[in-house]
Coordinates of C-alpha atoms and ligand atoms in Angstrom, one line a residue:
M1 CA 47.4 13.8 -14.9
V2 CA 47.8 16.7 -17.3
R3 CA 44.7 15.6 -19.1
E4 CA 42.8 15.5 -15.8
N5 CA 43.9 19.0 -15.0
M6 CA 42.7 20.2 -18.3
V7 CA 39.3 18.5 -17.8
Q8 CA 39.1 20.2 -14.3
A9 CA 40.0 23.6 -15.8
E10 CA 37.4 23.2 -18.5
K11 CA 34.8 22.2 -16.0
K12 CA 35.6 25.3 -13.8
K13 CA 35.0 27.5 -16.8
I14 CA 31.6 26.1 -17.5
G15 CA 30.5 26.3 -13.9
F16 CA 30.7 22.9 -12.2
E17 CA 33.5 21.7 -10.1
K18 CA 32.5 18.6 -8.3
W19 CA 32.9 15.2 -10.1
W20 CA 29.5 14.2 -8.9
Q21 CA 27.7 17.1 -10.6
N22 CA 28.5 15.5 -13.9
A23 CA 28.2 11.9 -12.8
V24 CA 25.5 9.3 -13.3
I25 CA 25.1 6.8 -10.4
Y26 CA 23.8 3.3 -10.7
Q27 CA 22.1 1.6 -7.8
I28 CA 22.6 -2.0 -7.0
Y29 CA 20.4 -4.0 -4.7
P30 CA 23.1 -6.6 -4.0
R31 CA 20.8 -9.6 -3.1
S32 CA 19.1 -9.3 -6.4
F33 CA 22.0 -8.4 -8.8
Q34 CA 24.1 -11.4 -9.4
D35 CA 24.7 -14.6 -7.4
S36 CA 28.2 -16.1 -7.8
N37 CA 28.0 -19.2 -5.6
G38 CA 24.7 -20.8 -6.2
D39 CA 23.0 -20.0 -2.9
G40 CA 20.3 -18.0 -4.7
I41 CA 21.4 -14.6 -3.2
G42 CA 23.4 -12.0 -5.0
D43 CA 26.8 -11.2 -3.6
L44 CA 29.9 -9.0 -4.0
Q45 CA 31.8 -11.4 -6.3
G46 CA 28.7 -11.4 -8.4
I47 CA 28.8 -7.6 -8.7
I48 CA 32.5 -7.8 -9.5
S49 CA 31.8 -10.2 -12.4
R50 CA 29.3 -7.7 -13.8
L51 CA 31.5 -4.6 -13.6
D52 CA 32.2 -4.6 -17.3
Y53 CA 28.5 -4.3 -18.0
L54 CA 28.4 -1.2 -15.9
G55 CA 31.5 0.1 -17.6
T56 CA 29.7 -0.3 -20.9
L57 CA 26.7 1.6 -19.6
G58 CA 29.2 4.4 -18.7
V59 CA 28.2 5.1 -15.1
D60 CA 30.6 6.9 -12.7
A61 CA 29.6 5.3 -9.4
I62 CA 27.6 2.5 -7.9
W63 CA 25.4 3.0 -4.8
L64 CA 25.3 -0.4 -3.0
S65 CA 22.3 -1.0 -0.8
P66 CA 23.6 -2.3 2.6
V67 CA 26.0 -5.2 2.6
C68 CA 27.1 -4.9 6.2
R69 CA 26.5 -7.7 8.7
S70 CA 22.8 -8.0 9.4
P71 CA 20.1 -10.4 10.5
Q72 CA 18.2 -9.3 7.2
D73 CA 14.9 -8.5 8.9
D74 CA 14.7 -5.6 6.4
N75 CA 17.2 -6.9 3.9
G76 CA 20.2 -5.3 5.4
Y77 CA 18.7 -2.0 6.6
D78 CA 19.0 -3.6 10.0
I79 CA 22.8 -3.6 10.7
S80 CA 24.4 -5.6 13.4
D81 CA 28.0 -4.7 12.5
Y82 CA 28.9 -1.6 10.6
Q83 CA 32.5 -2.7 10.1
D84 CA 32.0 -6.1 8.6
I85 CA 30.4 -7.6 5.5
D86 CA 27.5 -10.0 5.9
P87 CA 28.8 -13.5 5.0
M88 CA 25.8 -13.8 2.7
F89 CA 27.4 -11.1 0.5
G90 CA 31.1 -12.1 1.0
T91 CA 33.9 -10.7 3.1
L92 CA 35.7 -7.5 3.7
K93 CA 38.3 -8.7 1.3
D94 CA 35.7 -9.0 -1.4
M95 CA 34.6 -5.5 -0.6
E96 CA 38.1 -4.2 -1.0
E97 CA 38.4 -6.1 -4.2
L98 CA 35.1 -4.5 -5.4
I99 CA 36.4 -1.0 -4.6
S100 CA 39.6 -1.6 -6.5
E101 CA 38.2 -3.4 -9.5
A102 CA 35.5 -0.8 -9.9
G103 CA 38.2 1.9 -9.5
K104 CA 40.1 0.4 -12.5
R105 CA 37.0 1.1 -14.6
G106 CA 36.6 4.6 -13.2
I107 CA 33.7 3.6 -11.1
R108 CA 33.4 4.7 -7.4
I109 CA 31.6 2.7 -4.7
I110 CA 29.0 4.5 -2.6
M111 CA 28.0 2.7 0.6
D112 CA 24.6 2.9 2.2
L113 CA 24.8 4.2 5.7
V114 CA 21.9 3.3 8.0
L115 CA 22.4 5.7 10.9
N116 CA 18.9 6.2 12.2
H117 CA 18.7 2.7 13.7
T118 CA 20.7 -0.5 14.1
S119 CA 19.5 -4.1 14.3
D120 CA 18.3 -5.3 17.7
E121 CA 21.1 -7.8 17.4
H122 CA 23.8 -5.1 17.2
P123 CA 26.1 -5.5 20.3
W124 CA 25.1 -1.9 21.4
F125 CA 21.5 -2.9 21.6
V126 CA 22.2 -6.2 23.3
E127 CA 24.1 -4.3 26.0
A128 CA 21.6 -1.4 26.1
K129 CA 18.6 -3.6 26.8
S130 CA 20.3 -5.3 29.7
G131 CA 19.3 -2.4 32.0
R132 CA 19.4 1.3 32.6
E133 CA 22.8 1.1 34.4
N134 CA 24.5 -0.3 31.3
P135 CA 26.7 2.3 29.5
Y136 CA 25.1 1.6 26.2
H137 CA 21.5 2.0 27.5
D138 CA 21.4 5.6 26.4
Y139 CA 22.5 4.7 22.9
Y140 CA 18.8 4.1 22.2
V141 CA 15.5 5.8 22.9
W142 CA 13.7 4.4 26.0
R143 CA 10.6 5.4 27.9
D144 CA 9.0 4.0 31.0
G145 CA 5.5 2.5 31.1
D146 CA 3.7 -0.7 31.7
P147 CA 3.7 -3.5 29.1
K148 CA 0.1 -2.8 28.1
T149 CA 0.3 1.0 27.6
P150 CA 2.8 2.3 25.1
P151 CA 4.0 5.9 25.8
N152 CA 2.0 7.2 22.9
D153 CA 0.1 6.1 19.8
M154 CA 2.9 6.6 17.3
K155 CA 3.0 4.1 14.5
A156 CA 6.1 2.3 13.0
G157 CA 6.9 2.5 9.3
F158 CA 6.2 -1.1 8.8
G159 CA 3.0 -1.2 10.8
G160 CA 2.1 -1.6 14.5
S161 CA 3.2 0.6 17.4
A162 CA 6.5 2.5 17.2
W163 CA 7.1 1.4 20.8
E164 CA 8.2 -2.1 21.7
W165 CA 8.3 -3.4 25.3
S166 CA 11.6 -5.0 26.3
P167 CA 11.0 -7.4 29.2
E168 CA 14.7 -7.4 29.9
A169 CA 15.0 -3.6 30.2
G170 CA 11.6 -3.3 31.7
Q171 CA 11.0 -0.3 29.4
Y172 CA 9.8 0.6 25.9
Y173 CA 12.2 1.3 23.1
F174 CA 11.4 3.5 20.1
H175 CA 11.5 2.2 16.5
Q176 CA 10.4 4.1 13.4
F177 CA 10.7 0.9 11.3
S178 CA 10.4 -2.8 12.4
A179 CA 10.8 -3.8 16.1
K180 CA 14.1 -5.3 15.0
Q181 CA 15.3 -1.8 14.0
P182 CA 15.6 0.1 17.3
D183 CA 16.2 3.9 16.8
L184 CA 19.6 5.2 17.8
N185 CA 19.7 8.2 20.2
W186 CA 21.5 11.0 18.3
D187 CA 21.2 13.3 21.3
N188 CA 23.9 11.2 22.9
P189 CA 27.3 12.6 21.8
K190 CA 28.9 9.1 22.3
V191 CA 26.6 7.6 19.7
R192 CA 27.6 10.4 17.2
Q193 CA 31.3 9.9 17.9
E194 CA 31.1 6.2 17.4
I195 CA 29.3 6.7 14.1
Y196 CA 31.9 9.2 12.8
Q197 CA 34.7 6.9 13.6
M198 CA 33.1 4.1 11.7
I199 CA 32.5 6.4 8.7
R200 CA 36.2 7.5 8.7
W201 CA 37.2 3.8 8.7
W202 CA 35.2 3.3 5.5
M203 CA 36.6 6.4 4.0
E204 CA 40.1 5.0 4.5
K205 CA 39.0 1.9 2.6
G206 CA 38.6 4.2 -0.4
V207 CA 34.8 4.4 -0.8
G208 CA 33.6 7.2 -3.1
G209 CA 30.7 8.3 -1.0
F210 CA 27.7 7.5 1.1
R211 CA 23.9 7.4 0.8
L212 CA 22.3 8.2 4.1
D213 CA 19.3 6.2 4.9
V214 CA 16.2 8.1 6.3
I215 CA 18.6 10.7 7.5
D216 CA 15.9 13.3 8.2
Q217 CA 14.6 11.0 10.9
I218 CA 17.7 10.9 13.1
A219 CA 16.7 13.9 15.2
K220 CA 13.3 12.6 16.3
V221 CA 11.5 13.8 19.3
P222 CA 9.0 11.0 20.1
D223 CA 7.4 12.8 23.0
E224 CA 6.3 15.5 20.6
R225 CA 5.5 13.0 17.9
I226 CA 8.3 14.5 15.7
T227 CA 9.9 12.0 13.4
N228 CA 11.5 13.9 10.5
N229 CA 12.9 17.4 10.5
G230 CA 13.5 17.5 14.3
P231 CA 14.9 20.8 15.7
M232 CA 18.4 19.4 16.0
L233 CA 18.5 17.8 12.5
H234 CA 20.8 20.3 10.7
T235 CA 23.0 20.7 13.7
Y236 CA 23.7 17.0 13.7
I237 CA 24.1 16.8 10.0
R238 CA 26.6 19.6 9.9
E239 CA 28.6 18.0 12.7
L240 CA 28.5 14.7 10.9
S241 CA 29.6 16.2 7.6
R242 CA 32.5 18.2 9.3
E243 CA 33.8 15.2 11.2
T244 CA 33.7 12.9 8.2
F245 CA 32.7 13.7 4.6
Q246 CA 34.5 17.0 4.4
K247 CA 37.7 15.3 5.0
G248 CA 37.4 13.6 1.5
D249 CA 36.2 14.1 -2.0
L250 CA 33.0 12.2 -1.6
V251 CA 29.5 12.3 -3.0
T252 CA 26.9 12.2 -0.2
V253 CA 23.1 11.8 -0.7
G254 CA 20.7 12.0 2.1
E255 CA 17.3 10.2 1.9
A256 CA 14.8 12.8 3.1
W257 CA 11.1 12.0 2.7
G258 CA 10.3 15.3 4.4
A259 CA 12.4 17.5 2.2
T260 CA 11.0 20.7 0.6
P261 CA 13.0 22.8 -1.9
D262 CA 13.8 25.2 1.0
L263 CA 15.2 22.5 3.1
A264 CA 17.0 21.0 0.2
R265 CA 18.9 24.3 -0.2
L266 CA 20.3 23.6 3.3
Y267 CA 21.0 20.0 2.7
S268 CA 22.8 20.5 -0.6
S269 CA 24.2 24.0 0.0
P270 CA 27.2 24.6 -2.3
D271 CA 29.4 25.5 0.7
G272 CA 29.5 21.7 1.4
T273 CA 28.5 21.9 5.0
E274 CA 25.9 19.2 4.8
F275 CA 25.5 16.8 1.8
S276 CA 26.0 16.9 -1.9
M277 CA 22.3 16.4 -2.5
V278 CA 19.2 14.7 -1.1
F279 CA 16.7 12.3 -2.5
Q280 CA 13.3 14.0 -2.2
F281 CA 10.0 12.3 -2.9
E282 CA 7.5 14.9 -3.8
H283 CA 7.1 13.6 -7.3
I284 CA 7.0 10.0 -6.1
L285 CA 4.1 10.7 -3.6
L286 CA 1.7 12.0 -6.3
D287 CA -0.2 8.9 -7.2
Q288 CA -1.8 8.3 -3.8
Q289 CA -4.8 9.7 -2.1
E290 CA -4.1 12.8 -0.2
G291 CA -3.3 12.3 3.5
K292 CA -3.4 8.5 3.0
E293 CA -0.8 5.8 2.5
K294 CA 1.0 4.9 -0.6
W295 CA -1.3 1.8 -0.9
D296 CA -4.3 4.1 -1.4
L297 CA -4.0 4.5 -5.1
A298 CA -4.8 7.5 -7.2
P299 CA -4.1 8.5 -10.8
L300 CA -1.1 10.6 -11.4
P301 CA -1.9 14.3 -11.6
F302 CA 0.2 15.2 -14.6
L303 CA 0.2 19.0 -14.3
K304 CA 1.2 18.7 -10.7
L305 CA 4.1 16.5 -11.7
K306 CA 5.3 19.2 -14.0
E307 CA 4.8 21.9 -11.4
I308 CA 6.9 19.9 -8.9
F309 CA 9.8 19.2 -11.2
N310 CA 9.7 22.9 -12.2
Q311 CA 9.9 24.0 -8.6
W312 CA 12.8 21.7 -7.7
Q313 CA 14.7 22.6 -10.9
T314 CA 14.4 26.3 -10.5
S315 CA 14.7 26.6 -6.7
L316 CA 18.0 24.7 -6.5
Y317 CA 19.6 26.4 -9.5
Q318 CA 23.1 27.5 -8.4
C319 CA 22.2 27.2 -4.7
G320 CA 21.8 23.5 -4.3
W321 CA 21.8 20.3 -6.2
N322 CA 19.1 17.9 -7.3
S323 CA 19.2 14.1 -7.5
L324 CA 17.2 12.7 -10.4
F325 CA 15.5 9.4 -10.0
W326 CA 12.3 7.5 -10.8
D327 CA 13.2 4.1 -9.3
N328 CA 14.9 2.6 -6.3
H329 CA 14.6 -0.5 -4.2
D330 CA 11.6 0.9 -2.3
L331 CA 9.6 1.9 -5.4
P332 CA 7.7 0.2 -8.1
R333 CA 9.2 0.1 -11.6
I334 CA 8.6 3.4 -13.4
V335 CA 7.8 1.8 -16.8
S336 CA 4.9 0.0 -15.1
R337 CA 4.0 3.0 -13.0
W338 CA 3.8 5.9 -15.3
G339 CA 4.6 4.3 -18.7
D340 CA 3.0 1.4 -20.5
D341 CA 4.7 -1.9 -19.7
K342 CA 2.8 -3.7 -22.5
R343 CA 2.3 -2.2 -25.9
Y344 CA 4.7 0.7 -25.5
R345 CA 7.2 -0.7 -23.0
T346 CA 10.3 0.3 -25.0
E347 CA 9.0 3.6 -26.1
S348 CA 7.7 4.7 -22.7
A349 CA 10.8 3.5 -20.8
K350 CA 12.9 5.6 -23.1
M351 CA 10.5 8.6 -22.8
L352 CA 10.7 8.5 -19.0
A353 CA 14.5 8.3 -19.2
T354 CA 14.8 11.2 -21.6
L355 CA 12.5 13.4 -19.4
L356 CA 14.7 12.7 -16.3
H357 CA 18.1 12.7 -17.8
G358 CA 17.6 16.0 -19.5
M359 CA 17.3 17.8 -16.2
Q360 CA 19.8 19.4 -13.9
G361 CA 21.1 17.2 -11.1
T362 CA 22.7 13.8 -10.7
P363 CA 20.8 11.0 -12.4
Y364 CA 20.4 7.7 -10.7
I365 CA 19.6 4.5 -12.6
Y366 CA 18.2 1.6 -10.5
Q367 CA 19.3 -1.9 -11.6
G368 CA 17.1 -3.2 -14.5
E369 CA 15.6 0.3 -15.2
E370 CA 18.1 0.5 -18.1
L371 CA 16.5 -2.7 -19.5
G372 CA 12.9 -1.5 -19.0
M373 CA 12.3 -4.1 -16.3
T374 CA 8.7 -4.2 -15.1
N375 CA 6.6 -4.8 -12.0
V376 CA 5.4 -8.2 -11.1
R377 CA 2.1 -9.8 -10.0
Y378 CA 2.8 -12.7 -7.7
S379 CA 0.6 -14.5 -5.3
I380 CA 1.1 -13.2 -1.8
E381 CA 3.2 -16.2 -0.7
E382 CA 5.8 -15.2 -3.3
Y383 CA 6.4 -11.8 -1.8
R384 CA 9.4 -11.4 0.6
D385 CA 9.3 -7.7 1.7
I386 CA 8.4 -7.1 5.4
E387 CA 6.5 -4.0 4.5
T388 CA 4.4 -5.7 1.9
L389 CA 3.7 -8.8 4.1
N390 CA 2.7 -6.6 7.1
L391 CA 0.4 -4.5 4.9
Y392 CA -1.3 -7.5 3.6
R393 CA -1.9 -8.9 7.0
E394 CA -3.1 -5.7 8.5
R395 CA -5.5 -4.9 5.7
M396 CA -6.9 -8.4 5.5
E397 CA -7.5 -8.3 9.3
A398 CA -9.1 -4.9 8.9
G399 CA -11.6 -6.4 6.4
Y400 CA -10.4 -5.0 3.1
E401 CA -11.3 -7.0 0.0
K402 CA -8.4 -9.3 -1.1
E403 CA -8.6 -8.0 -4.6
D404 CA -8.1 -4.4 -3.5
V405 CA -5.2 -5.3 -1.2
M406 CA -3.5 -7.2 -4.1
A407 CA -4.1 -4.2 -6.4
S408 CA -2.2 -2.1 -4.0
V409 CA 0.6 -4.7 -3.7
Y410 CA 0.9 -5.0 -7.5
A411 CA 1.1 -1.2 -7.8
K412 CA 3.4 -0.3 -4.9
S413 CA 5.1 -3.3 -3.3
R414 CA 8.8 -2.8 -2.9
D415 CA 9.4 -6.3 -4.2
N416 CA 8.5 -5.0 -7.7
A417 CA 12.0 -3.5 -7.7
R418 CA 13.6 -6.5 -5.9
T419 CA 13.1 -9.3 -8.3
P420 CA 16.4 -10.7 -9.6
M421 CA 18.2 -8.8 -12.4
Q422 CA 17.4 -10.3 -15.8
W423 CA 20.7 -11.0 -17.5
D424 CA 19.8 -13.6 -20.2
N425 CA 17.1 -16.1 -21.1
G426 CA 18.8 -19.0 -19.4
I427 CA 17.4 -20.6 -16.2
H428 CA 16.6 -17.9 -13.6
A429 CA 17.6 -15.2 -16.1
G430 CA 21.3 -15.9 -15.5
F431 CA 21.0 -14.6 -11.9
T432 CA 21.8 -17.8 -10.1
D433 CA 22.5 -21.5 -10.6
G434 CA 20.6 -22.2 -7.4
I435 CA 17.1 -21.3 -6.2
P436 CA 16.7 -17.6 -6.3
W437 CA 15.6 -16.0 -3.0
M438 CA 12.8 -14.4 -4.8
K439 CA 11.1 -15.6 -8.0
V440 CA 12.4 -14.1 -11.2
N441 CA 9.9 -12.0 -13.2
P442 CA 8.5 -14.5 -15.8
N443 CA 9.0 -11.9 -18.6
Y444 CA 12.8 -12.5 -18.4
Q445 CA 12.6 -14.6 -21.5
E446 CA 11.9 -11.5 -23.4
I447 CA 13.4 -8.7 -21.3
H448 CA 17.0 -9.3 -20.4
A449 CA 20.5 -7.7 -20.8
A450 CA 21.8 -10.1 -23.4
A451 CA 19.1 -9.1 -25.8
Q452 CA 19.9 -5.4 -25.4
V453 CA 23.6 -4.7 -24.9
G454 CA 25.0 -3.6 -28.3
V455 CA 21.6 -3.9 -29.9
P456 CA 20.5 -0.8 -31.6
G457 CA 17.1 0.4 -30.5
S458 CA 17.2 -1.3 -27.1
V459 CA 16.4 0.5 -23.9
F460 CA 19.9 -0.3 -22.7
E461 CA 21.6 1.4 -25.7
Y462 CA 19.3 4.4 -25.2
Y463 CA 20.4 4.8 -21.6
R464 CA 24.0 4.4 -22.6
R465 CA 23.6 7.3 -25.1
L466 CA 21.9 9.4 -22.4
V467 CA 24.8 8.8 -20.0
A468 CA 27.2 9.7 -22.8
L469 CA 25.3 12.9 -23.7
R470 CA 25.8 14.2 -20.2
K471 CA 29.5 14.0 -20.6
E472 CA 29.4 15.5 -24.1
Y473 CA 27.2 18.5 -23.4
P474 CA 28.0 20.6 -20.3
V475 CA 24.6 22.4 -20.7
L476 CA 23.0 19.2 -19.3
T477 CA 25.0 19.8 -16.1
D478 CA 25.1 23.5 -15.7
G479 CA 22.3 24.9 -17.9
R480 CA 19.4 26.8 -16.5
F481 CA 16.0 25.0 -16.6
L482 CA 13.0 26.6 -18.1
M483 CA 9.7 24.8 -18.2
L484 CA 7.7 25.1 -21.4
M485 CA 4.0 24.4 -22.2
E486 CA 3.3 24.4 -18.4
K487 CA -0.5 24.0 -18.8
D488 CA -0.4 21.4 -21.5
E489 CA -2.1 18.2 -20.4
Q490 CA -0.1 15.8 -22.5
V491 CA 3.4 17.2 -23.3
F492 CA 6.3 17.6 -20.9
S493 CA 8.8 20.0 -22.4
Y494 CA 11.6 22.2 -21.1
L495 CA 14.7 24.1 -22.2
R496 CA 18.1 24.0 -20.8
E497 CA 20.4 26.8 -21.5
N498 CA 23.9 28.2 -20.7
D499 CA 26.0 30.8 -22.3
Q500 CA 27.0 28.5 -25.1
C501 CA 23.8 26.8 -26.2
R502 CA 20.2 25.8 -25.7
M503 CA 18.7 22.4 -25.6
L504 CA 15.1 21.3 -25.8
V505 CA 13.5 18.2 -24.3
I506 CA 10.0 17.4 -25.5
C507 CA 8.1 14.3 -24.4
N508 CA 4.6 13.0 -25.1
F509 CA 3.8 11.5 -21.6
F510 CA 0.9 9.5 -22.9
G511 CA -0.1 6.7 -25.2
N512 CA -2.0 8.7 -27.8
P513 CA -0.4 10.9 -30.5
V514 CA -0.5 14.7 -30.2
E515 CA 0.2 17.5 -32.6
C516 CA 2.8 19.9 -31.3
A517 CA 4.0 23.1 -32.9
L518 CA 7.1 23.4 -30.7
A519 CA 8.3 20.0 -31.8
E520 CA 7.8 21.0 -35.4
E521 CA 9.7 24.2 -34.9
W522 CA 12.7 22.6 -33.2
D523 CA 12.9 19.9 -35.8
Q524 CA 15.1 22.2 -37.8
E525 CA 17.7 21.9 -35.1
I526 CA 20.0 19.0 -34.2
L527 CA 18.2 15.9 -32.8
L528 CA 20.5 14.4 -30.2
I529 CA 18.4 11.5 -29.2
G530 CA 14.8 10.3 -29.8
N531 CA 12.8 7.2 -29.4
Y532 CA 11.3 6.8 -32.8
E533 CA 13.1 6.2 -36.1
D534 CA 10.3 7.5 -38.3
R535 CA 9.6 10.9 -37.0
E536 CA 6.9 13.2 -38.1
A537 CA 8.1 16.7 -37.3
G538 CA 4.9 18.2 -35.8
V539 CA 3.3 15.1 -34.3
L540 CA 4.5 13.3 -31.2
K541 CA 3.7 9.7 -31.4
P542 CA 2.7 7.6 -28.3
Y543 CA 5.3 8.3 -25.6
E544 CA 7.6 10.0 -28.1
A545 CA 10.6 11.8 -26.7
R546 CA 13.2 14.0 -28.4
M547 CA 16.1 16.0 -27.2
Y548 CA 17.3 18.8 -29.6
L549 CA 20.4 20.9 -29.6
E550 CA 20.0 24.3 -31.1
K551 CA 22.4 24.9 -34.1
A552 CA 25.2 27.3 -33.2
G553 CA 24.5 31.0 -34.0
N554 CA 20.7 30.6 -34.0
N555 CA 19.3 33.1 -31.6
R556 CA 15.7 32.7 -32.5
E557 CA 13.2 33.2 -29.8
T558 CA 11.4 30.0 -28.7
V559 CA 7.6 30.1 -28.9
L560 CA 6.3 29.2 -25.5
Ligands
GLC601 C1 14.9 3.5 3.8 C2 15.3 2.4 2.9 C3 14.3 1.3 3.1 C4 14.4 0.8 4.5 C5 14.1 2.0 5.5 C6 14.5 1.6 6.9 O1 13.7 4.1 3.5 O2 15.4 2.8 1.6 O3 14.6 0.2 2.2 O4 13.4 -0.2 4.8 O5 14.9 3.1 5.2 O6 15.9 1.5 7.0
CA602 CA1 25.5 -15.8 -3.3

C-alpha cells in the first residue's frame, strides 16, 4: 500500500494521474485466442490458461471482444443477453474467474459494450416486434411504410438497406449493421436506464473498464440520414458516464469512426465527463480512394499519415487523451498493410511498433500483433466474416472482376485479424485440438509464440521491451510531442520532451536504406531500443527504427 501511494505521488509530480494513462492494453478476440475444450472455438478458460503469456508481455489490461450471449451473426456484436456469457465461451463463473485470475497478475478486464444495437433475438426485440402496443416497441427505431418501399435509401454497414420490414410488426425497423442487429432507440429514457443498470451490474463484478462499440452512432436521426455525431450524442454520453463509469476507477474507450481532434477533446476531456479516450480512424482510412469504400484500394499517402498523427498528438496534449493502435479485429494486419510481411517482416513489425509506442496516449496491442502475425489469402469459401461475404456477393453481382474483388478481400477483410492465434508449430498452431472455426494461417509453422517468447531479437521480445519502456520513462506518458522532418518522404521522426528529458524516435518507413543526419547526430545519445544489431549511425537500413534518450545535462538544440 505504502509503495502504491509513493507511485501515485510520483506520478502526480510528473503530470499523469490515471492508471490508464500509463497503461498498455491488449485486445483479445475470444473466439480466436485459445480453445480449451476442443470445439474449435476460443473460450474464457482458454484465455485463463494464457494469462501468464500476457503477464510476460507486461500489459495492464485486456479488452475482450464481446463474450455475452449472442446468436453470433456478427461474432458476438449482436447481443441477446447482456448479463450472461455465451455458452460457446463459458459461463458467468468462468468470467468471474477470469477477472480474478487476471487481477492476481495485475491485469484488468475491459468488456466490450455493444449499446447501439442488440440482436434481433434479444427479448426486448422479440417483444418490440410483436406490435406497436407492446411496451418494448419503442426500444427500437420503427417507421411506417409498405413492404416494397423502405422509408429512405440509407444503407446498412454490412450491405443492403438499413431498413428491414418486419411482417409481425407491420413496420420497418432501422439497423446500421446487419438485419439481425436492430438499432436501439436512445431517445427513449427507459432504454438508457436499462443500459445503465446493466453496466453497473458489470462494474460490481469488478471489470476494469469498457470499450464502447460504435458509440458515436447511438444518437442517429434516420429521417435526416444522420448516423454518427447526432445532435444528442454528447448529452447521452455524459448521462451514460455520470450514471455509470464515474462511479468507479475505470478506463473507457469509445469507438468513434466520425471523430475529429475537436470532437475527441470532448470525448476525452480530462474533467472525466465522457470517456477516457476514443478510437479514431483517420490514419486507418488513408489507404482507400477518397469518398469510396475501404475495399477501393489506394496507396498510403505517407506525408498525410505524418500530418494526421501530428495533428492528433498536438491537439490532445493536456486537454484530451489519445488511443494508439494499428490493428484490431476489424482491420488487416499492420505488418502486411504498411510493412513488408515477407523479406522484412520482423524489421517492419518492430518499426511500426516503435513508431506507435513512442507517442502519447494509451497503446493497444491486438492479439498476434506482438508476434508479427500477417494477413491471409484464402479462397472465398474459407472466409467467415459477414461483411466480407456480403461484399463478395454484392460486387460479384455488380459485375466486378473476381480477381479485383479478391484483391480487396486480401487487403482489407476483417478475417485477416481473426485467424486463430499462433501459439506453437503443433497441429492448428496450438489453438485447438479440434477443428478450428476458421483456418489457421499456414505460416504458423514459422510464426508462433513458442519461437519468440524469451528469444532475443524476436518481435515478441521487442514489444515486451516497448511495454517496459513506458513504465520506465514517464516522458513517454507525459511528454510533449514534436514532429520532425515533416516533409521528408521516407523518415518518420519525432521528439518527446518533458521537464526532465528528451527522447527521439526515428523510423525509416520503407524498404530501402536512407541517409539521415538526424539519426547520426542522435547516435551520441543513449539508444533505448532499435531493430538492427549492426547500426550505421547516419544510415537508416530498411525499416530501421531507433528510440534515443538524450544524455542528462545535454541541452543541445536539435537540428530539425
Ligand atoms: C464495431 C465492431 C465491429 C462490429 C460493428 C457492429 O465496428 O468493432 O466488429 O461488426 O461495430 O457492432
Ligand atoms: Ca471452446
